[in-house]
Amino acid sequence: MPKSVIIPAGSSAPLAPFVPGTLADGVVYVSGTLAFDQHNNVLFADDPKAQTRHVLETIRKVIETAGGTMADVTFNSIFITDWKNYAAINEIYAEFFPGDKPA
């Protein structure tokens, strides 16, 4: 099965042996994404909205590099370390998915 590696311009080197995304059979797979800078330092440590925005912008770059849009996202997983941030995370999430939401 042919696949294409997706590495948006300006991407930082991952912490582990994987790439930001892969395109296979018309489906884009995005690797786990964290709020890190290009030197793998945590960004916005005390700002869940800024972290969420950074992560979703990174995901958007992978999807757009592969030729898609955020409206094409059908599924994602979010891991929350502190439930007090749930509302803030969802506020930003809703900005990136204003129409039909992913599963």
Coordinates of C-alpha atoms in Angstrom, one line a residue:
M1 CA 0.0 0.0 0.0
P2 CA 1.6 3.3 -1.0
K3 CA 1.8 6.1 1.6
S4 CA 3.1 9.6 1.7
V5 CA 4.9 11.2 4.7
I6 CA 3.4 14.6 5.6
I7 CA 5.9 17.1 7.1
P8 CA 4.6 20.7 7.0
A9 CA 7.1 23.5 6.4
G10 CA 8.6 24.7 9.7
S11 CA 7.8 21.5 11.6
S12 CA 10.1 20.7 14.6
A13 CA 11.8 17.4 14.8
P14 CA 9.6 14.9 16.8
L15 CA 10.7 13.6 20.1
A16 CA 10.4 10.0 18.9
P17 CA 10.9 8.2 15.6
F18 CA 7.6 9.3 13.9
V19 CA 6.5 12.0 11.4
P20 CA 3.7 14.6 11.9
G21 CA 1.4 12.9 9.5
T22 CA 1.0 10.1 6.9
L23 CA -1.4 10.0 3.9
A24 CA -2.5 6.5 2.9
D25 CA -5.4 5.5 0.6
G26 CA -6.8 9.1 0.9
V27 CA -6.8 9.1 4.7
V28 CA -4.5 11.5 6.7
Y29 CA -3.2 10.1 10.0
V30 CA -1.9 12.8 12.3
S31 CA 0.6 11.8 15.0
G32 CA 0.1 12.8 18.7
T33 CA 0.5 16.5 18.9
L34 CA 1.7 18.5 21.9
A35 CA 2.2 22.2 22.7
F36 CA 6.0 22.2 22.1
D37 CA 8.2 24.7 20.3
Q38 CA 10.8 23.8 17.7
H39 CA 13.2 22.9 20.4
N40 CA 10.7 20.6 22.2
N41 CA 10.1 23.0 25.1
V42 CA 6.6 23.1 26.5
L43 CA 4.6 26.2 25.4
F44 CA 2.0 28.1 27.4
A45 CA 2.4 25.9 30.5
D46 CA -0.3 27.7 32.4
D47 CA -2.6 28.6 29.5
P48 CA -4.8 25.7 28.3
K49 CA -6.5 27.9 25.6
A50 CA -3.1 28.8 24.1
Q51 CA -1.9 25.2 24.2
T52 CA -5.1 23.9 22.6
R53 CA -4.9 26.6 19.9
H54 CA -1.2 25.7 19.2
V55 CA -2.0 21.9 19.0
L56 CA -5.0 22.5 16.6
E57 CA -3.0 24.9 14.4
T58 CA -0.3 22.2 14.2
I59 CA -2.9 19.6 13.2
R60 CA -4.4 22.0 10.7
K61 CA -1.0 22.4 9.0
V62 CA -0.6 18.7 8.7
I63 CA -4.0 18.3 7.2
E64 CA -3.7 21.2 4.8
T65 CA -0.2 20.0 3.7
A66 CA -1.9 16.8 2.7
G67 CA -4.6 18.7 0.8
G68 CA -7.4 18.6 3.3
T69 CA -9.2 21.0 5.7
M70 CA -10.3 20.8 9.3
A71 CA -13.8 20.1 8.0
D72 CA -12.5 16.8 6.7
V73 CA -11.5 15.6 10.2
T74 CA -13.7 12.6 11.2
F75 CA -12.2 11.5 14.5
N76 CA -9.7 12.7 17.1
S77 CA -8.7 12.0 20.7
I78 CA -8.0 14.6 23.3
F79 CA -6.2 13.8 26.5
I80 CA -6.8 16.2 29.4
T81 CA -4.5 16.2 32.4
D82 CA -6.7 18.6 34.5
W83 CA -10.5 18.6 34.1
K84 CA -10.6 22.2 35.3
N85 CA -9.4 23.1 31.8
Y86 CA -12.2 21.2 30.1
A87 CA -14.3 24.3 29.3
A88 CA -11.4 26.3 28.1
I89 CA -10.2 23.5 25.8
N90 CA -13.7 23.1 24.3
E91 CA -14.0 26.8 23.7
I92 CA -11.0 26.8 21.4
Y93 CA -11.9 23.4 19.9
A94 CA -15.3 24.8 18.8
E95 CA -13.5 27.6 16.9
F96 CA -11.6 25.0 14.8
F97 CA -14.7 22.8 14.3
P98 CA -17.7 25.3 13.9
G99 CA -19.8 22.9 11.8
D100 CA -20.1 19.2 12.1
K101 CA -17.8 17.9 14.9
P102 CA -15.5 15.0 14.6
A103 CA -16.3 11.8 16.5

